[in-house]
Amino acid sequence: MQEEGQAIGGRAMESMTGRLLVATPTLKDPNFDRTVVLLVAHEPGGALGVVLNRATEVPVADVLGDWGDLARHPAVLFEGGPVQPDSAICLARMRHPIKPLKGFQRVSGAVGTIDLSVDPERLRESIGVIRVFAGYSGWGAGQVEQEIEEGSWFVLDALPGDAFVDRPDDLWPMVLRRQGGMLAAVAHFPPDVALN
């Protein structure tokens, strides 16, 4: 993992791990239209994240058995992004974030990724909730920074519950509204207006 402030291309780069990428209305890639992406890793070599607001209709229990009991409502798989849709990334929120937990990789605060090869029964006391993502969103070195500079993404702070909201379809406007000012106004931008 890179240290904050490490120079890339002659300028300092702060790690955005644990922050949200919120699609701007100018981003018209159908994979990311009105998405909220949690960056689970951001290093000099690139970035990896999961789309938080694209629920499927496939129950977690149908694919991962007992893990379904820990999944937050809606307890379905989410489309994490267009890369490797047959793979799974599991986000979890720990009940006691100060205790180390085998198979848990912290992203921010009590939220991190969990190894799905571990028996979920062993984690039941330590994990509050999980959300499982099929596939992920990935960017090569400097790519996400370039997209941000081009105005495709707002980079915003995440709240611990963002990855586990009960109504994921409402996450994009909810995150924008809580920013206040002009960003709050963007939450009301019509979805079918073409921008040049």
PDB file of C-alpha atoms in Angstrom:
ATOM      1  CA  MET A   1       0.000   0.000   0.000  1.00  0.00           C
ATOM      2  CA  GLN A   2       1.334   3.405  -0.817  1.00  0.00           C
ATOM      3  CA  GLU A   3       2.101   6.051   1.741  1.00  0.00           C
ATOM      4  CA  GLU A   4       0.060   9.240   1.663  1.00  0.00           C
ATOM      5  CA  GLY A   5       1.817  12.017  -0.173  1.00  0.00           C
ATOM      6  CA  GLN A   6       3.978   9.707  -2.317  1.00  0.00           C
ATOM      7  CA  ALA A   7       4.988  11.421  -5.555  1.00  0.00           C
ATOM      8  CA  ILE A   8       3.582  10.147  -8.834  1.00  0.00           C
ATOM      9  CA  GLY A   9       4.514  11.802 -12.098  1.00  0.00           C
ATOM     10  CA  GLY A  10       6.162  14.664 -10.221  1.00  0.00           C
ATOM     11  CA  ARG A  11       3.197  15.451  -7.988  1.00  0.00           C
ATOM     12  CA  ALA A  12       2.045  14.092  -4.654  1.00  0.00           C
ATOM     13  CA  MET A  13      -0.699  11.468  -4.610  1.00  0.00           C
ATOM     14  CA  GLU A  14      -2.816  10.861  -1.568  1.00  0.00           C
ATOM     15  CA  SER A  15      -4.365   7.439  -1.243  1.00  0.00           C
ATOM     16  CA  MET A  16      -8.113   7.544  -1.799  1.00  0.00           C
ATOM     17  CA  THR A  17      -8.662   4.112  -0.241  1.00  0.00           C
ATOM     18  CA  GLY A  18     -11.933   4.197   1.711  1.00  0.00           C
ATOM     19  CA  ARG A  19     -13.328   7.207  -0.170  1.00  0.00           C
ATOM     20  CA  LEU A  20     -16.289   7.329  -2.530  1.00  0.00           C
ATOM     21  CA  LEU A  21     -16.199   8.001  -6.241  1.00  0.00           C
ATOM     22  CA  VAL A  22     -19.589   9.463  -7.117  1.00  0.00           C
ATOM     23  CA  ALA A  23     -20.360   9.621 -10.830  1.00  0.00           C
ATOM     24  CA  THR A  24     -21.015  13.115 -12.146  1.00  0.00           C
ATOM     25  CA  PRO A  25     -23.855  13.668 -14.629  1.00  0.00           C
ATOM     26  CA  THR A  26     -21.223  14.035 -17.396  1.00  0.00           C
ATOM     27  CA  LEU A  27     -20.103  10.406 -16.962  1.00  0.00           C
ATOM     28  CA  LYS A  28     -22.166   8.537 -19.530  1.00  0.00           C
ATOM     29  CA  ASP A  29     -20.437   5.138 -19.423  1.00  0.00           C
ATOM     30  CA  PRO A  30     -23.405   2.792 -18.811  1.00  0.00           C
ATOM     31  CA  ASN A  31     -21.254   0.764 -16.392  1.00  0.00           C
ATOM     32  CA  PHE A  32     -21.014   3.790 -14.106  1.00  0.00           C
ATOM     33  CA  ASP A  33     -24.007   6.044 -14.801  1.00  0.00           C
ATOM     34  CA  ARG A  34     -25.185   7.427 -11.421  1.00  0.00           C
ATOM     35  CA  THR A  35     -23.001   5.033  -9.456  1.00  0.00           C
ATOM     36  CA  VAL A  36     -21.326   5.318  -6.087  1.00  0.00           C
ATOM     37  CA  VAL A  37     -18.042   3.394  -5.928  1.00  0.00           C
ATOM     38  CA  LEU A  38     -16.194   2.618  -2.701  1.00  0.00           C
ATOM     39  CA  LEU A  39     -12.447   2.472  -3.359  1.00  0.00           C
ATOM     40  CA  VAL A  40     -11.128  -0.556  -1.482  1.00  0.00           C
ATOM     41  CA  ALA A  41      -7.579  -0.036  -2.766  1.00  0.00           C
ATOM     42  CA  HIS A  42      -5.733   2.903  -4.331  1.00  0.00           C
ATOM     43  CA  GLU A  43      -2.024   2.569  -4.973  1.00  0.00           C
ATOM     44  CA  PRO A  44       0.505   3.911  -7.488  1.00  0.00           C
ATOM     45  CA  GLY A  45      -0.260   0.932  -9.758  1.00  0.00           C
ATOM     46  CA  GLY A  46      -3.997   1.643  -9.920  1.00  0.00           C
ATOM     47  CA  ALA A  47      -7.265   1.521  -8.032  1.00  0.00           C
ATOM     48  CA  LEU A  48      -9.938  -1.057  -7.240  1.00  0.00           C
ATOM     49  CA  GLY A  49     -13.462  -0.405  -6.036  1.00  0.00           C
ATOM     50  CA  VAL A  50     -16.985  -1.786  -5.906  1.00  0.00           C
ATOM     51  CA  VAL A  51     -20.213  -0.156  -7.077  1.00  0.00           C
ATOM     52  CA  LEU A  52     -22.427   0.195  -3.990  1.00  0.00           C
ATOM     53  CA  ASN A  53     -25.763   0.894  -5.660  1.00  0.00           C
ATOM     54  CA  ARG A  54     -26.332  -1.843  -8.265  1.00  0.00           C
ATOM     55  CA  ALA A  55     -28.311  -4.650  -6.625  1.00  0.00           C
ATOM     56  CA  THR A  56     -29.153  -7.803  -8.565  1.00  0.00           C
ATOM     57  CA  GLU A  57     -32.039 -10.166  -7.819  1.00  0.00           C
ATOM     58  CA  VAL A  58     -29.740 -13.094  -6.914  1.00  0.00           C
ATOM     59  CA  PRO A  59     -29.867 -13.928  -3.180  1.00  0.00           C
ATOM     60  CA  VAL A  60     -26.454 -14.235  -1.511  1.00  0.00           C
ATOM     61  CA  ALA A  61     -27.615 -17.506   0.090  1.00  0.00           C
ATOM     62  CA  ASP A  62     -28.197 -19.035  -3.378  1.00  0.00           C
ATOM     63  CA  VAL A  63     -24.552 -18.504  -4.286  1.00  0.00           C
ATOM     64  CA  LEU A  64     -22.680 -18.528  -0.959  1.00  0.00           C
ATOM     65  CA  GLY A  65     -24.897 -20.553   1.381  1.00  0.00           C
ATOM     66  CA  ASP A  66     -24.478 -19.574   5.040  1.00  0.00           C
ATOM     67  CA  TRP A  67     -22.942 -16.203   4.154  1.00  0.00           C
ATOM     68  CA  GLY A  68     -26.491 -15.162   3.238  1.00  0.00           C
ATOM     69  CA  ASP A  69     -27.383 -15.011   6.953  1.00  0.00           C
ATOM     70  CA  LEU A  70     -24.875 -12.170   7.458  1.00  0.00           C
ATOM     71  CA  ALA A  71     -25.919 -10.190   4.374  1.00  0.00           C
ATOM     72  CA  ARG A  72     -27.617  -6.848   4.920  1.00  0.00           C
ATOM     73  CA  HIS A  73     -31.054  -6.241   3.399  1.00  0.00           C
ATOM     74  CA  PRO A  74     -31.371  -6.466   0.476  1.00  0.00           C
ATOM     75  CA  ALA A  75     -29.503  -9.776   0.921  1.00  0.00           C
ATOM     76  CA  VAL A  76     -28.635 -10.091  -2.752  1.00  0.00           C
ATOM     77  CA  LEU A  77     -25.473  -9.958  -4.828  1.00  0.00           C
ATOM     78  CA  PHE A  78     -24.457  -6.534  -6.110  1.00  0.00           C
ATOM     79  CA  GLU A  79     -22.784  -5.729  -9.433  1.00  0.00           C
ATOM     80  CA  GLY A  80     -19.418  -4.511  -8.189  1.00  0.00           C
ATOM     81  CA  GLY A  81     -18.264  -3.496 -11.640  1.00  0.00           C
ATOM     82  CA  PRO A  82     -17.461  -4.754 -15.113  1.00  0.00           C
ATOM     83  CA  VAL A  83     -14.149  -6.481 -14.266  1.00  0.00           C
ATOM     84  CA  GLN A  84     -14.213 -10.238 -13.542  1.00  0.00           C
ATOM     85  CA  PRO A  85     -17.984 -10.540 -12.964  1.00  0.00           C
ATOM     86  CA  ASP A  86     -17.531 -14.201 -11.944  1.00  0.00           C
ATOM     87  CA  SER A  87     -15.370 -13.220  -8.963  1.00  0.00           C
ATOM     88  CA  ALA A  88     -16.704 -12.031  -5.603  1.00  0.00           C
ATOM     89  CA  ILE A  89     -15.576  -9.312  -3.211  1.00  0.00           C
ATOM     90  CA  CYS A  90     -17.195  -9.204   0.205  1.00  0.00           C
ATOM     91  CA  LEU A  91     -17.370  -6.016   2.263  1.00  0.00           C
ATOM     92  CA  ALA A  92     -17.971  -6.418   5.974  1.00  0.00           C
ATOM     93  CA  ARG A  93     -18.504  -4.113   8.927  1.00  0.00           C
ATOM     94  CA  MET A  94     -16.924  -5.356  12.133  1.00  0.00           C
ATOM     95  CA  ARG A  95     -18.745  -5.117  15.437  1.00  0.00           C
ATOM     96  CA  HIS A  96     -15.481  -4.453  17.319  1.00  0.00           C
ATOM     97  CA  PRO A  97     -13.137  -2.671  14.876  1.00  0.00           C
ATOM     98  CA  ILE A  98     -10.155  -2.563  17.247  1.00  0.00           C
ATOM     99  CA  LYS A  99      -9.816  -6.363  17.481  1.00  0.00           C
ATOM    100  CA  PRO A 100      -7.734  -7.953  14.719  1.00  0.00           C
ATOM    101  CA  LEU A 101      -9.687 -10.530  12.720  1.00  0.00           C
ATOM    102  CA  LYS A 102      -8.155 -13.202  10.509  1.00  0.00           C
ATOM    103  CA  GLY A 103      -9.288 -12.825   6.908  1.00  0.00           C
ATOM    104  CA  PHE A 104     -10.375  -9.178   7.367  1.00  0.00           C
ATOM    105  CA  GLN A 105      -8.551  -6.431   5.452  1.00  0.00           C
ATOM    106  CA  ARG A 106      -9.475  -2.960   6.731  1.00  0.00           C
ATOM    107  CA  VAL A 107     -10.536  -0.379   4.141  1.00  0.00           C
ATOM    108  CA  SER A 108     -11.656   2.387   6.507  1.00  0.00           C
ATOM    109  CA  GLY A 109     -12.702   2.293  10.149  1.00  0.00           C
ATOM    110  CA  ALA A 110     -14.828  -0.793  10.831  1.00  0.00           C
ATOM    111  CA  VAL A 111     -15.347  -1.512   7.116  1.00  0.00           C
ATOM    112  CA  GLY A 112     -13.139  -3.845   5.134  1.00  0.00           C
ATOM    113  CA  THR A 113     -13.022  -6.865   2.880  1.00  0.00           C
ATOM    114  CA  ILE A 114     -13.458 -10.363   4.236  1.00  0.00           C
ATOM    115  CA  ASP A 115     -12.115 -13.661   2.928  1.00  0.00           C
ATOM    116  CA  LEU A 116     -15.101 -15.739   1.763  1.00  0.00           C
ATOM    117  CA  SER A 117     -13.147 -18.983   2.161  1.00  0.00           C
ATOM    118  CA  VAL A 118     -13.448 -18.621   5.957  1.00  0.00           C
ATOM    119  CA  ASP A 119     -16.352 -20.389   7.697  1.00  0.00           C
ATOM    120  CA  PRO A 120     -18.974 -17.663   8.308  1.00  0.00           C
ATOM    121  CA  GLU A 121     -19.928 -19.285  11.632  1.00  0.00           C
ATOM    122  CA  ARG A 122     -16.461 -18.432  12.974  1.00  0.00           C
ATOM    123  CA  LEU A 123     -17.076 -14.766  12.165  1.00  0.00           C
ATOM    124  CA  ARG A 124     -20.678 -14.403  13.301  1.00  0.00           C
ATOM    125  CA  GLU A 125     -19.724 -12.730  16.611  1.00  0.00           C
ATOM    126  CA  SER A 126     -17.216 -10.354  14.996  1.00  0.00           C
ATOM    127  CA  ILE A 127     -19.040  -9.264  11.830  1.00  0.00           C
ATOM    128  CA  GLY A 128     -22.114  -7.043  11.959  1.00  0.00           C
ATOM    129  CA  VAL A 129     -23.123  -7.207   8.297  1.00  0.00           C
ATOM    130  CA  ILE A 130     -21.741  -8.088   4.890  1.00  0.00           C
ATOM    131  CA  ARG A 131     -22.449  -7.165   1.304  1.00  0.00           C
ATOM    132  CA  VAL A 132     -21.210  -9.323  -1.588  1.00  0.00           C
ATOM    133  CA  PHE A 133     -20.216  -7.901  -4.969  1.00  0.00           C
ATOM    134  CA  ALA A 134     -19.899  -9.849  -8.219  1.00  0.00           C
ATOM    135  CA  GLY A 135     -17.017  -8.302 -10.098  1.00  0.00           C
ATOM    136  CA  TYR A 136     -15.275  -5.035  -9.385  1.00  0.00           C
ATOM    137  CA  SER A 137     -14.264  -1.711 -10.886  1.00  0.00           C
ATOM    138  CA  GLY A 138     -10.602  -1.319 -11.738  1.00  0.00           C
ATOM    139  CA  TRP A 139      -8.313   1.415 -13.023  1.00  0.00           C
ATOM    140  CA  GLY A 140      -4.690   1.271 -14.162  1.00  0.00           C
ATOM    141  CA  ALA A 141      -1.937   3.575 -12.928  1.00  0.00           C
ATOM    142  CA  GLY A 142      -3.086   7.198 -13.139  1.00  0.00           C
ATOM    143  CA  GLN A 143      -6.389   6.313 -14.833  1.00  0.00           C
ATOM    144  CA  VAL A 144      -8.773   7.171 -12.003  1.00  0.00           C
ATOM    145  CA  GLU A 145      -6.863  10.402 -11.326  1.00  0.00           C
ATOM    146  CA  GLN A 146      -7.264  11.367 -14.991  1.00  0.00           C
ATOM    147  CA  GLU A 147     -11.010  10.608 -14.908  1.00  0.00           C
ATOM    148  CA  ILE A 148     -11.355  12.781 -11.790  1.00  0.00           C
ATOM    149  CA  GLU A 149      -9.475  15.655 -13.481  1.00  0.00           C
ATOM    150  CA  GLU A 150     -11.776  15.310 -16.520  1.00  0.00           C
ATOM    151  CA  GLY A 151     -14.819  15.775 -14.263  1.00  0.00           C
ATOM    152  CA  SER A 152     -16.190  12.229 -14.360  1.00  0.00           C
ATOM    153  CA  TRP A 153     -16.148  11.673 -10.596  1.00  0.00           C
ATOM    154  CA  PHE A 154     -16.675  13.555  -7.365  1.00  0.00           C
ATOM    155  CA  VAL A 155     -14.339  12.241  -4.634  1.00  0.00           C
ATOM    156  CA  LEU A 156     -16.231  12.305  -1.331  1.00  0.00           C
ATOM    157  CA  ASP A 157     -15.846  10.953   2.181  1.00  0.00           C
ATOM    158  CA  ALA A 158     -17.680   7.717   2.923  1.00  0.00           C
ATOM    159  CA  LEU A 159     -19.807   7.082   5.985  1.00  0.00           C
ATOM    160  CA  PRO A 160     -19.558   3.625   7.633  1.00  0.00           C
ATOM    161  CA  GLY A 161     -23.103   2.713   6.552  1.00  0.00           C
ATOM    162  CA  ASP A 162     -22.798   3.732   2.888  1.00  0.00           C
ATOM    163  CA  ALA A 163     -21.832   0.230   1.746  1.00  0.00           C
ATOM    164  CA  PHE A 164     -24.765  -1.339   3.591  1.00  0.00           C
ATOM    165  CA  VAL A 165     -27.773   0.919   2.958  1.00  0.00           C
ATOM    166  CA  ASP A 166     -31.202  -0.735   2.797  1.00  0.00           C
ATOM    167  CA  ARG A 167     -32.192   1.254  -0.295  1.00  0.00           C
ATOM    168  CA  PRO A 168     -29.143   1.194  -2.588  1.00  0.00           C
ATOM    169  CA  ASP A 169     -31.041   2.872  -5.461  1.00  0.00           C
ATOM    170  CA  ASP A 170     -31.242   6.008  -3.299  1.00  0.00           C
ATOM    171  CA  LEU A 171     -27.502   6.130  -2.497  1.00  0.00           C
ATOM    172  CA  TRP A 172     -26.375   8.398  -5.379  1.00  0.00           C
ATOM    173  CA  PRO A 173     -28.737  11.290  -4.548  1.00  0.00           C
ATOM    174  CA  MET A 174     -28.367  10.681  -0.794  1.00  0.00           C
ATOM    175  CA  VAL A 175     -24.553  11.045  -0.853  1.00  0.00           C
ATOM    176  CA  LEU A 176     -24.783  14.192  -2.999  1.00  0.00           C
ATOM    177  CA  ARG A 177     -27.512  15.810  -0.872  1.00  0.00           C
ATOM    178  CA  ARG A 178     -25.539  15.422   2.349  1.00  0.00           C
ATOM    179  CA  GLN A 179     -22.659  17.450   0.842  1.00  0.00           C
ATOM    180  CA  GLY A 180     -24.796  20.614   0.756  1.00  0.00           C
ATOM    181  CA  GLY A 181     -24.355  23.531  -1.644  1.00  0.00           C
ATOM    182  CA  MET A 182     -23.926  22.891  -5.369  1.00  0.00           C
ATOM    183  CA  LEU A 183     -23.316  19.170  -4.927  1.00  0.00           C
ATOM    184  CA  ALA A 184     -26.687  18.816  -3.230  1.00  0.00           C
ATOM    185  CA  ALA A 185     -28.271  20.433  -6.296  1.00  0.00           C
ATOM    186  CA  VAL A 186     -26.624  17.814  -8.554  1.00  0.00           C
ATOM    187  CA  ALA A 187     -28.689  15.145  -6.757  1.00  0.00           C
ATOM    188  CA  HIS A 188     -31.747  16.515  -8.582  1.00  0.00           C
ATOM    189  CA  PHE A 189     -30.150  16.469 -12.043  1.00  0.00           C
ATOM    190  CA  PRO A 190     -32.503  14.697 -14.507  1.00  0.00           C
ATOM    191  CA  PRO A 191     -31.095  11.341 -15.651  1.00  0.00           C
ATOM    192  CA  ASP A 192     -31.911  11.783 -19.336  1.00  0.00           C
ATOM    193  CA  VAL A 193     -30.442  15.240 -20.007  1.00  0.00           C
ATOM    194  CA  ALA A 194     -27.541  15.181 -22.472  1.00  0.00           C
ATOM    195  CA  LEU A 195     -24.490  17.223 -21.503  1.00  0.00           C
ATOM    196  CA  ASN A 196     -21.894  18.377 -24.025  1.00  0.00           C
TER     197      ASN A 196
END
